[in-house]
Short mmCIF file of C-alpha atoms and ligand atoms in Angstrom, two decimals:
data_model
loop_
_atom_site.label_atom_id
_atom_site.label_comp_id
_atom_site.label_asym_id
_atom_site.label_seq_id
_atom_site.Cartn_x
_atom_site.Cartn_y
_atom_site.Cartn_z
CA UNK A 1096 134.22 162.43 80.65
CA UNK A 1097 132.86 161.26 83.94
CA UNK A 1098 134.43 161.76 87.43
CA UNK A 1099 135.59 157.82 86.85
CA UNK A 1100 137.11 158.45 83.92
CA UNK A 1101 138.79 161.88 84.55
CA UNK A 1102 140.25 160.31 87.49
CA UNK A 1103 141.68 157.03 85.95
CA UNK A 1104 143.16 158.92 83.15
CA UNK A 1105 145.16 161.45 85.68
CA UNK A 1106 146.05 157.85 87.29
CA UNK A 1107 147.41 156.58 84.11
CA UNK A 1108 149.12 160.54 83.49
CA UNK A 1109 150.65 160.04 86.72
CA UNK A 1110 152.40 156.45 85.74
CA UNK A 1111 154.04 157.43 82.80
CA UNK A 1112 155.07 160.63 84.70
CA UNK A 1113 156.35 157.60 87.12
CA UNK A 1114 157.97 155.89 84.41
CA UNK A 1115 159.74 158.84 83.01
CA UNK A 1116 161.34 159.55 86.10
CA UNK A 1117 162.41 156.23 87.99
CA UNK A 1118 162.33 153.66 84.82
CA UNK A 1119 163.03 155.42 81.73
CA UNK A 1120 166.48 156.87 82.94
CA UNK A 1121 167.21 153.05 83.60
CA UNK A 1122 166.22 151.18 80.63
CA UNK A 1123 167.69 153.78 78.21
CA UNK A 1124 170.92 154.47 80.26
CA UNK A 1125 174.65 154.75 78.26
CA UNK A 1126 177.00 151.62 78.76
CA UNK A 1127 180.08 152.62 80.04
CA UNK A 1128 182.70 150.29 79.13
CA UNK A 1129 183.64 147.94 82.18
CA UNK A 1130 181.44 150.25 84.61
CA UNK A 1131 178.38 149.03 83.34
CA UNK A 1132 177.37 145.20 83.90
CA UNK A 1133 176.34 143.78 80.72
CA UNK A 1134 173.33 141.12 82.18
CA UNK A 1135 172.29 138.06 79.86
CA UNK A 1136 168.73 139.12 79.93
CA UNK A 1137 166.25 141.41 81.17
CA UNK A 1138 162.87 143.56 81.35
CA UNK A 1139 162.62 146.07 78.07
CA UNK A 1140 159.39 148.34 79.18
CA UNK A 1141 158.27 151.34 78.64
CA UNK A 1142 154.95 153.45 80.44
CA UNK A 1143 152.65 151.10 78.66
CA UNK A 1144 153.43 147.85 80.12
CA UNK A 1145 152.99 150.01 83.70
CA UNK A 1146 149.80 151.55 82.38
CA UNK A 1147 148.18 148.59 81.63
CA UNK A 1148 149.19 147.40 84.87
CA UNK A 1149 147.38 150.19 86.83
CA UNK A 1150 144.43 149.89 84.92
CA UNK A 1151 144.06 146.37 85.63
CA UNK A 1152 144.13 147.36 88.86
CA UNK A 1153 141.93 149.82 88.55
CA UNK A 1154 139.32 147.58 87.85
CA UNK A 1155 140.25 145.59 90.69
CA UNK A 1156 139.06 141.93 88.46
CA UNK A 1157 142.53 140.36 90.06
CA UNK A 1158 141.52 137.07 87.98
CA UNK A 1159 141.63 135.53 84.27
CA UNK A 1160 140.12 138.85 82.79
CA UNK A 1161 139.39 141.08 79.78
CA UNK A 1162 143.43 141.30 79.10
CA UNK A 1163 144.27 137.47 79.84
CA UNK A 1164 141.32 137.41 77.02
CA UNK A 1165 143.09 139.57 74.67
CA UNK A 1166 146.79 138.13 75.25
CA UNK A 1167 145.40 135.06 74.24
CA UNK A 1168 144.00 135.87 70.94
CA UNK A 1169 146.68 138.37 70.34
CA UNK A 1170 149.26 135.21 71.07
CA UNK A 1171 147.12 133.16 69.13
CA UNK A 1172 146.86 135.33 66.15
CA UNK A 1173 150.73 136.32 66.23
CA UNK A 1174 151.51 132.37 66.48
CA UNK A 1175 148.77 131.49 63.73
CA UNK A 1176 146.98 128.61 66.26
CA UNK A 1177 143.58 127.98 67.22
CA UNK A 1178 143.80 127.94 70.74
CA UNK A 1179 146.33 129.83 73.09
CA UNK A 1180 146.20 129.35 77.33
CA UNK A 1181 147.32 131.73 79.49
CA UNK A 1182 149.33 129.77 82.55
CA UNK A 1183 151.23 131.57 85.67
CA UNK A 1184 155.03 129.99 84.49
CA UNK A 1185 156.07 127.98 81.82
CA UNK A 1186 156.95 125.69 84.09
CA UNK A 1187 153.31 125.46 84.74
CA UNK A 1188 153.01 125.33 80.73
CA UNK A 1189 154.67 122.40 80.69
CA UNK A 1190 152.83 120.60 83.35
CA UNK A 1191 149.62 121.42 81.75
CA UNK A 1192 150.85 120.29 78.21
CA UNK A 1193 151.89 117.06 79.32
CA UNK A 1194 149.31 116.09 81.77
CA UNK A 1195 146.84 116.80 79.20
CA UNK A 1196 148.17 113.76 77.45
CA UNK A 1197 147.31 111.80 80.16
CA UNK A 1198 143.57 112.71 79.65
CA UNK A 1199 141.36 109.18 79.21
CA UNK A 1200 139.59 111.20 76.80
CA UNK A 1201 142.56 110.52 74.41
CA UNK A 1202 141.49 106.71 74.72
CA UNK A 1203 144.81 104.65 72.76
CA UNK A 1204 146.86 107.35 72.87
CA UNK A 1205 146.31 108.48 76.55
CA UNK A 1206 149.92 108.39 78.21
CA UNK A 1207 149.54 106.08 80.95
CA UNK A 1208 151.92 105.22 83.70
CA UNK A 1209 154.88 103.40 82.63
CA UNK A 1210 154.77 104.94 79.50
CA UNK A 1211 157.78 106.37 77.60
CA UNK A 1212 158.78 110.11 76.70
CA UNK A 1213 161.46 110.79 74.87
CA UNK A 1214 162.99 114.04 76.07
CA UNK A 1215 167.17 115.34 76.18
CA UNK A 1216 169.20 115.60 79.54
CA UNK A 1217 170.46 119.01 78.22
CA UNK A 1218 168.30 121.70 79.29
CA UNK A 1219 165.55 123.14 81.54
CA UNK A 1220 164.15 120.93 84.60
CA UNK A 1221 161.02 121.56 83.92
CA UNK A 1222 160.69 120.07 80.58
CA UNK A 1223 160.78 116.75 82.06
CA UNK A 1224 159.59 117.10 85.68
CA UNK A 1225 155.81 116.95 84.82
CA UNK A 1226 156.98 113.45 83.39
CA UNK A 1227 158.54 112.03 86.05
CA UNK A 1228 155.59 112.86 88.57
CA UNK A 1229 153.24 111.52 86.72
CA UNK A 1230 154.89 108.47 86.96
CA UNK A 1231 155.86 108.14 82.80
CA UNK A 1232 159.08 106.99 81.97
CA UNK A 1233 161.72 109.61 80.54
CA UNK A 1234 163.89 108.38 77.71
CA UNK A 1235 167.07 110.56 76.97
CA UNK A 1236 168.93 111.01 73.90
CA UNK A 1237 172.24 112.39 73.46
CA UNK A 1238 172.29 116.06 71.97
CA UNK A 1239 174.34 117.04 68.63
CA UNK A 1240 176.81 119.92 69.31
CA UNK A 1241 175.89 121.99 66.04
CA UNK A 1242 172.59 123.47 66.98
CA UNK A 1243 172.81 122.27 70.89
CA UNK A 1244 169.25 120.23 69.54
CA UNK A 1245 168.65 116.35 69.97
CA UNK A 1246 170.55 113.95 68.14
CA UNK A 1247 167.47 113.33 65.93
CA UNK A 1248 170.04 110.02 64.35
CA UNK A 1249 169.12 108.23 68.13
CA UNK A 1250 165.74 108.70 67.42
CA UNK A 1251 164.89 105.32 66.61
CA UNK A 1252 166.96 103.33 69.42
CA UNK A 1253 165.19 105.26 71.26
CA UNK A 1254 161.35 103.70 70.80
CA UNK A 1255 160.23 100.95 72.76
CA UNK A 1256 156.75 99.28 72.73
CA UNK A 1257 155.96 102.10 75.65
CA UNK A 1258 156.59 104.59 73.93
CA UNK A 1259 153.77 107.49 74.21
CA UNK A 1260 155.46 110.53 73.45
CA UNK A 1261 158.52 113.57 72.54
CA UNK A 1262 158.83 116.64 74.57
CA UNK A 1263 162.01 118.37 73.81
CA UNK A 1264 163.23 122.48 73.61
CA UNK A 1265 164.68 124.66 70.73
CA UNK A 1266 167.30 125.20 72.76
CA UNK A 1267 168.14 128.94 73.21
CA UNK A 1268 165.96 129.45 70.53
CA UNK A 1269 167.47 127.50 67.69
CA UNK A 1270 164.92 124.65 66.46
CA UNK A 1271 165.63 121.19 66.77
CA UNK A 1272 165.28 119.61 63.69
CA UNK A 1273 161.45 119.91 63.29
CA UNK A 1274 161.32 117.99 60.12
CA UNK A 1275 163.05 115.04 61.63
CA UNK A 1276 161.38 114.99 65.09
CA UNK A 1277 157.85 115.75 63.13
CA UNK A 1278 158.52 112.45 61.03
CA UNK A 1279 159.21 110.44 63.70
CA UNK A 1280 156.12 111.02 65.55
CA UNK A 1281 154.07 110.74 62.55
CA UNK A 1282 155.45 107.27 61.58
CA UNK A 1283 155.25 105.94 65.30
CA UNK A 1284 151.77 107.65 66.05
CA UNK A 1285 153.64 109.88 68.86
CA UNK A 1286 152.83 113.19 70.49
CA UNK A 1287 155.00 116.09 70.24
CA UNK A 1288 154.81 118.44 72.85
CA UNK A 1289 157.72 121.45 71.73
CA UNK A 1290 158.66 123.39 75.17
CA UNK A 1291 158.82 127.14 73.23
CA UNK A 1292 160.24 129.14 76.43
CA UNK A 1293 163.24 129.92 74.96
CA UNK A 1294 162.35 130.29 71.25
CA UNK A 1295 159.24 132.19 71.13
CA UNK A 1296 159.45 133.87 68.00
CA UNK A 1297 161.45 131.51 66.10
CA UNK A 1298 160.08 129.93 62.60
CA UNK A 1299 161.07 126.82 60.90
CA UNK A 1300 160.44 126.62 57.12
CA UNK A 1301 158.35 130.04 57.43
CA UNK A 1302 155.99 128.42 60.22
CA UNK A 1303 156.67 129.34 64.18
CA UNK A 1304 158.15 126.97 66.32
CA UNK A 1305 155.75 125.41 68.82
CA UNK A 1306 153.11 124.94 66.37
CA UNK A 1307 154.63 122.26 64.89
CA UNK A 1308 153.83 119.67 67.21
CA UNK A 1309 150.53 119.10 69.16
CA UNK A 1310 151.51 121.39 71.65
CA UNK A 1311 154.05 124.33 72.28
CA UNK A 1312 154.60 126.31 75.80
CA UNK A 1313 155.79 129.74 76.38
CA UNK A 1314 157.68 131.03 79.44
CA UNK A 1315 156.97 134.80 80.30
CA UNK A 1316 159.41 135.25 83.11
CA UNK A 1317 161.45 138.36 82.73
CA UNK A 1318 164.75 137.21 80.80
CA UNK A 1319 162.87 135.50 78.21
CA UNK A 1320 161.65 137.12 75.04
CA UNK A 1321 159.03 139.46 76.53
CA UNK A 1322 157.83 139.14 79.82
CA UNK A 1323 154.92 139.13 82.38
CA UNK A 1324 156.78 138.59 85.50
CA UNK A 1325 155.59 135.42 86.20
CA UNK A 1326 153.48 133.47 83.00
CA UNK A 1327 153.54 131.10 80.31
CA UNK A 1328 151.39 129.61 77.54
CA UNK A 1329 150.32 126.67 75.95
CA UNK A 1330 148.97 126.77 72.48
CA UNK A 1331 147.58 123.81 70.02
CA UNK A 1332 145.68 123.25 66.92
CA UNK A 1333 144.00 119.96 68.25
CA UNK A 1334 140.39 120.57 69.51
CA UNK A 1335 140.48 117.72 71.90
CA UNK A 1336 143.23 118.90 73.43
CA UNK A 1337 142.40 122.66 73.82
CA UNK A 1338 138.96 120.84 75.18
CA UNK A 1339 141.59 119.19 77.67
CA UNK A 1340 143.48 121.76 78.45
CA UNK A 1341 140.90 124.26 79.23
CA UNK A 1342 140.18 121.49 81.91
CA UNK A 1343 143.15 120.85 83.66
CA UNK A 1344 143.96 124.62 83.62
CA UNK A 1345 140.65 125.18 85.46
CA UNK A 1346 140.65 122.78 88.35
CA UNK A 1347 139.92 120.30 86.09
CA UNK A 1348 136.12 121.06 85.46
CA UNK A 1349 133.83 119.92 83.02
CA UNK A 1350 132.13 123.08 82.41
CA UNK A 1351 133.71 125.93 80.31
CA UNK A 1352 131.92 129.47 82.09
CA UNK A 1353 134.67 131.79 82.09
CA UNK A 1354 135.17 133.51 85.50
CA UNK A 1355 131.80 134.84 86.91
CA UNK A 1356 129.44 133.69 83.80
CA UNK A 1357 127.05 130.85 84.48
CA UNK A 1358 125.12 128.83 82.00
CA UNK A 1359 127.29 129.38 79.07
CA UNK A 1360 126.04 125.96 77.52
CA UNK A 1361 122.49 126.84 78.62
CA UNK A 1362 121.92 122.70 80.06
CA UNK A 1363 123.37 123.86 83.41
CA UNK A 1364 120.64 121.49 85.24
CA UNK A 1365 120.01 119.53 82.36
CA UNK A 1366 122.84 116.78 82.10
CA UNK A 1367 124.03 113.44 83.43
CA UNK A 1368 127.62 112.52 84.46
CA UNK A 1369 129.15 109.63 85.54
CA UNK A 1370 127.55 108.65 88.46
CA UNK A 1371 125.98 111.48 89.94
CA UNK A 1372 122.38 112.67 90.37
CA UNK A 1373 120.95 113.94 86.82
CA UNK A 1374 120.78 117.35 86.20
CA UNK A 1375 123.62 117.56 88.72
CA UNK A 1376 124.84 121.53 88.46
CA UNK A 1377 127.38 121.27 85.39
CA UNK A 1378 129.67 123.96 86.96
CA UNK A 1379 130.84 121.58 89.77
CA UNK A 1380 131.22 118.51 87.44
CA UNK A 1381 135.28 117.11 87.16
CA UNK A 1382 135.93 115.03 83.62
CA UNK A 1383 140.07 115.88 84.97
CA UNK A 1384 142.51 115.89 87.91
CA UNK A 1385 143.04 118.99 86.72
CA UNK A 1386 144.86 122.16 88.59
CA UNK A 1387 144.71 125.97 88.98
CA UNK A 1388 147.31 127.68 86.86
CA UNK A 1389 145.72 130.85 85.94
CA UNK A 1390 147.28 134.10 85.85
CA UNK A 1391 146.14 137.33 87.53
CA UNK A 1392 144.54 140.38 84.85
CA UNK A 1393 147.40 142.17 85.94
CA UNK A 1394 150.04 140.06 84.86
CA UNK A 1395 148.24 139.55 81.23
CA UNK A 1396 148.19 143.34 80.83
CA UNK A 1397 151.94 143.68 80.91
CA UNK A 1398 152.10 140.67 78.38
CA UNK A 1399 149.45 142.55 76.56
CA UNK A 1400 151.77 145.61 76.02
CA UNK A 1401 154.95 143.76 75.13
CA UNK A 1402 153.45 141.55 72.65
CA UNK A 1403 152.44 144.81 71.01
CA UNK A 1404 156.00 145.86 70.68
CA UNK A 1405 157.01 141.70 70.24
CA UNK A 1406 158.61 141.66 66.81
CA UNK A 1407 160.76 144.67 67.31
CA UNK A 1408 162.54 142.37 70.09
CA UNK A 1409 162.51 139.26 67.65
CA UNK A 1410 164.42 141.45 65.50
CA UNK A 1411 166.95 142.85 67.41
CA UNK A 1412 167.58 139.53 68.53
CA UNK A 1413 168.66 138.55 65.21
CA UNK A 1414 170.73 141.18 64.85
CA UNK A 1415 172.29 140.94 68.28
CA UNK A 1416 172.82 137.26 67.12
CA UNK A 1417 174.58 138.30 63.73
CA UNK A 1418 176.98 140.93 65.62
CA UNK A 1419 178.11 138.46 68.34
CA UNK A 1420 178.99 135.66 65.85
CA UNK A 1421 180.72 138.01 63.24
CA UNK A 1422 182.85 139.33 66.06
CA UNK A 1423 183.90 136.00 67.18
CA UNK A 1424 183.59 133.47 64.62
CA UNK A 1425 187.25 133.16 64.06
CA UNK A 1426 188.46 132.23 66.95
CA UNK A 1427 189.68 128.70 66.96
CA UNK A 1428 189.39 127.95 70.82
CA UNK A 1429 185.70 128.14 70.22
CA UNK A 1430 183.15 126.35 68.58
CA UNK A 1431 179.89 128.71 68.06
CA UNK A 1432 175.91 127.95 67.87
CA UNK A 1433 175.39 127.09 64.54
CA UNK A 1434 171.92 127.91 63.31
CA UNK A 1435 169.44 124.95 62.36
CA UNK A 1436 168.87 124.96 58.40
CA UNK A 1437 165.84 125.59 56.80
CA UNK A 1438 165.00 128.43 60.24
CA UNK A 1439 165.28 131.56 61.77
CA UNK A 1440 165.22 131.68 65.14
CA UNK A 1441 164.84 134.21 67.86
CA UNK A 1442 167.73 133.87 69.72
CA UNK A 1443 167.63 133.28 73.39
CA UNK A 1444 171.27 133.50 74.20
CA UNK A 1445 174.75 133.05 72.22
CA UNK A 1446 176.17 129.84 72.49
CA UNK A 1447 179.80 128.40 72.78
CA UNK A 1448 181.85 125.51 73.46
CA UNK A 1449 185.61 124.90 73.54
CA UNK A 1450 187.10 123.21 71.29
CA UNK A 1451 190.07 121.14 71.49
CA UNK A 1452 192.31 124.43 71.18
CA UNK A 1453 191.33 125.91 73.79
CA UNK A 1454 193.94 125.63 76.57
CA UNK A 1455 191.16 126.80 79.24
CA UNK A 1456 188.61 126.14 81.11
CA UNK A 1457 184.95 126.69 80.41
CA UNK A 1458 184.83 127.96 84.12
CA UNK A 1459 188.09 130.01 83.58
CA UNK A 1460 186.31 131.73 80.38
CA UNK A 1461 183.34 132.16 82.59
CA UNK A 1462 185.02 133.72 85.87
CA UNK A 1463 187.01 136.30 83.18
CA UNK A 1464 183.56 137.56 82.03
CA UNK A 1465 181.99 137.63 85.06
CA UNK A 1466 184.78 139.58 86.16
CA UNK A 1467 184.74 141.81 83.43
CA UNK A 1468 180.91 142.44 84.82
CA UNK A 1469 179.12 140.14 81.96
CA UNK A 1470 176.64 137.93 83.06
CA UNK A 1471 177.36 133.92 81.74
CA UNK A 1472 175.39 130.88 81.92
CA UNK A 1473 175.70 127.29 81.74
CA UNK A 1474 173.00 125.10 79.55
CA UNK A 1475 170.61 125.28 82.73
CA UNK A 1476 171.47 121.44 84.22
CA UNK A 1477 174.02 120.59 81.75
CA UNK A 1478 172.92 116.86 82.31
CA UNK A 1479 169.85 116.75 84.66
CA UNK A 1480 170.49 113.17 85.27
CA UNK A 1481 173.94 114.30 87.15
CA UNK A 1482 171.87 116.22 89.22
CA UNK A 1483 171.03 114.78 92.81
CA UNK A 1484 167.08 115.05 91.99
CA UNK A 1485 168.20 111.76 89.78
CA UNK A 1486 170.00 110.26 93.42
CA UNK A 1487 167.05 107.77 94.08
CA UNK A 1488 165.85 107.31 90.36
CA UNK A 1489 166.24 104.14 89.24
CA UNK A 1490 167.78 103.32 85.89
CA UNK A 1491 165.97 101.23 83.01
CA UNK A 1492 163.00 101.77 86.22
CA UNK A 1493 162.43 105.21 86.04
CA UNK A 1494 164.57 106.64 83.56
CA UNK A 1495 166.37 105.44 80.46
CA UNK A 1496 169.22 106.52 78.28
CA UNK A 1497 170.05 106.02 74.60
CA UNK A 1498 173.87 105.31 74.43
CA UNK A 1499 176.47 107.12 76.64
CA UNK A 1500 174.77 111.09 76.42
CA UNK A 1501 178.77 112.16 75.60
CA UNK A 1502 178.13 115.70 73.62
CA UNK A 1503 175.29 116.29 76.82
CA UNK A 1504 178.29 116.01 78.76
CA UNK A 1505 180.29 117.93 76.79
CA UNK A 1506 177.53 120.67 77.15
CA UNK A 1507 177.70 120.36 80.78
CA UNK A 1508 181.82 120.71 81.13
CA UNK A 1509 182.74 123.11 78.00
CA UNK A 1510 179.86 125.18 76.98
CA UNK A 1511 178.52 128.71 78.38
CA UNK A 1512 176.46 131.70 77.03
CA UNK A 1513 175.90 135.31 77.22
CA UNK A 1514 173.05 137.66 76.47
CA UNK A 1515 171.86 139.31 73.07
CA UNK A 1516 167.89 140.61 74.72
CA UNK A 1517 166.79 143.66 73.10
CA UNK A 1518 167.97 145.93 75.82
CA UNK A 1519 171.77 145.65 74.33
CA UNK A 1520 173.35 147.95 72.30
CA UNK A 1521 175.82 147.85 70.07
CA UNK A 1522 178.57 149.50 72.49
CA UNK A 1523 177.45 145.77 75.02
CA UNK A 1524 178.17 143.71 72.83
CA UNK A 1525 181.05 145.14 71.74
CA UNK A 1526 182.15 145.01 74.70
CA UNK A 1527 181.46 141.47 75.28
CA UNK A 1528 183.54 140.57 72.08
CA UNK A 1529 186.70 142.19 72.91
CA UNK A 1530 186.42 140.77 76.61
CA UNK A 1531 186.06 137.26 74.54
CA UNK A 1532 189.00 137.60 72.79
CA UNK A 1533 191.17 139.22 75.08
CA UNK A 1534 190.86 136.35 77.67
CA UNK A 1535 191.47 134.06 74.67
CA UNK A 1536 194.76 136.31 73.64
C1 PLP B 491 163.38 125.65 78.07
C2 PLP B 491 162.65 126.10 79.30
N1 PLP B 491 161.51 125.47 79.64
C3 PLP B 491 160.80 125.85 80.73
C4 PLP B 491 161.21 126.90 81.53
C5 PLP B 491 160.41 127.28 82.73
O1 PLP B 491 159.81 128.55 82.63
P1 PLP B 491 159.38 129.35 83.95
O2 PLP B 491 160.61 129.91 84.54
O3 PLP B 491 158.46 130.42 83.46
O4 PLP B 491 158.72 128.38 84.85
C6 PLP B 491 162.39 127.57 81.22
C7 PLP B 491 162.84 128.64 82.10
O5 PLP B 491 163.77 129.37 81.91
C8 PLP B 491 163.14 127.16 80.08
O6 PLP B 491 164.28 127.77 79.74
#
């Protein structure tokens, strides 16, 4: 062993030595029944994820590195796709995947200004931000209250002449109705972009969601399914869009080096583009308005170490799933997440609406639990269009809406949900049931 290598090991000694003693007593401590707040999500970790860490910074690359390399092709291989991008938010995932459809490359099916995505009210910002400031046109459609998916029966009052495009969620992790959505698209010559963030994990008919459409995006912030502190993904099938996306990612550059490689094409000084001098140096030609939403090394080599340990989480998901809805599946004041046919998803976080029994409030229900030290939350905006970033949009302008969006509404006034992450046990969510049904009692 050399001096280098003797010393980064007693590094990497030293951090699990770390872990053991600050982390570990955290991350595997006992619930105590009301003592012990029950959150909807968190960080499950163990030394690895801080090992990996230190030796990324250990080698001091700070940028897209050796382990934003192997995430990739790890994600990649675990997804089954061609192409996997490594972005710092899903957020950021989202904005890449759409403004990649905006690409001229595309030619006819280039989203252009004015044009129309179809998208749901229910749900994350995000998902429809990167369409509004491009200047497209979002087109919402009511939700169904089974799954908490689109109402995939508006589908088709929804297309105009302008329309370019879908870009919906599974929502917590339940699939929309792929099949559906899928055959939409196909007959209308759409895109479908499938925001993943909350479902990664999930399949549909054996295949993973967000490789169903031409593009899916992953959100690695800590309460999703495994984390990186800050990251995301996009992932696609499509060669002329990974060709795109590598672009945009990357300021928007023409060439392809990877950080500190020149040449890789070997015509560096040997091309001409648009109108500038030939043999103009390839690295500093732009084919994209593109942006800079790479992720440090060190942020890929936590992801690195919790996809390794990725489908133990998917699974107690499931099972965290299973226990809350057995435990509370009989109770007539509430009307529970119903899981999409023909999937299995990897649950984000348990669903529930009132019903017309119920003589309480969803906030009542919710100030109970989060008495009771559980951790509730609403379906992100509810409606986004009730929020006041919608105060100087201009309907059937800027926006349009298919029909009266009265189950988004009913997601926005009656409908909360609590955790199931990996880092529950079975005492939690216990717990979580009997709260449920004593506040309903
Ligand atoms: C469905 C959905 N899309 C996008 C995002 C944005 O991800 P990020 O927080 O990593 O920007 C979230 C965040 O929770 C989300 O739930």
């Amino acid at each position: 062993m050399t001096k280098q290598e003797q010393l980064k090991q007693e590094i990497l000694d030293k951090t699990k030595e770390y872990y053991e003693l600050v982390h570990k007593p955290q991350q595997t401590q006992e619930f105590v029944s009301g003592t012990s707040r029950v959150n909807y999500a968190g960080r499950v970790f163990d030394e690895v994820e801080m090992q990996y860490l230190v030796d990324s910074s250990l080698d001091f690359w700070l940028t897209y590195g050796d382990y934003s390399k192997k995430f990739e092709k790890e994600l990649s291989r675990y997804l089954n796709v061609r192409w996997t991008f490594l972005v710092n938010s899903g957020s950021s995932a989202n904005l890449l995947a759409f403004y990649s459809l905006t690409s001229p490359l595309l030619k006819e099916r280039q989203v252009k200004r004015g044009d129309e995505v179809i998208t749901v009210a229910a749900g994350f910002p995000t998902t429809i931000t990167p369409i509004v400031q491009y200047g497209a046109v979002p087109v919402f459609v009511d939700m169904e209250l089974t799954h908490f998916n689109i109402d995939t029966t508006q589908l088709e009052k929804a297309l105009s002449p302008k329309s370019k495009a879908v870009m919906i969620a599974h929502t917590l992790g339940n699939p929309f109705n792929i099949k559906a959505v899928k055959a939409f698209c196909d007959k209308h010559n759409l895109w479908l972009i499938e925001d993943n963030c909350d479902a990664l994990g999930s399949t549909y008919e054996g295949k993973p969601t967000g490789t169903w459409g031409d593009i899916g995006t992953s959100s690695f912030y800590p309460p999703h399914h495994m984390t990186m502190g800050e990251g995301g993904a996009t992932y696609t099938d499509n060669p002329l869009l990974q060709k795109i996306m590598l672009s945009m990612r990357d300021w928007g550059r023409d060439c392809w080096c990877e950080s500190g490689v020149d040449n890789t094409c070997g015509k560096r000084f040997g091309m001409s583009f648009g109108n500038l001098p030939k043999g103009y140096d390839h690295k500093y030609v732009y084919s994209h308005f593109g942006f800079n939403l790479k992720v440090s090394d060190m942020q890929a080599a936590v992801g690195v170490a919790q996809l390794e340990k990725f489908p133990s989480f998917v699974e107690i998901r499931k099972k965290n799933f299973k226990k809350l809805y057995d435990g509370l599946k009989d109770l007539k004041e509430l009307s529970l997440v119903q899981t999409q046919p023909n999937s299995d998803p990897s649950w984000f976080g348990f669903m529930m609406t009132l019903t017309d029994d119920a003589k309480f409030t969803r906030n009542e229900l919710a100030e109970y639990l989060e008495k009771n030290k559980i951790q509730t939350r609403n379906l992100f905006a509810g409606n986004i269009i009730r929020h006041p970033l919608f105060d100087t949009m201009d309907l059937n302008k800027d926006y349009r809406v298919v029909g009266e969006l009265v189950n988004t509404d009913k997601i926005m006034n009656d409908s909360l949900w609590i955790g199931l992450y990996p880092g529950m046990g079975n005492d939690a969510l216990e717990y979580m049931i009997k709260c449920v049904r004593e506040f309903i009692k």
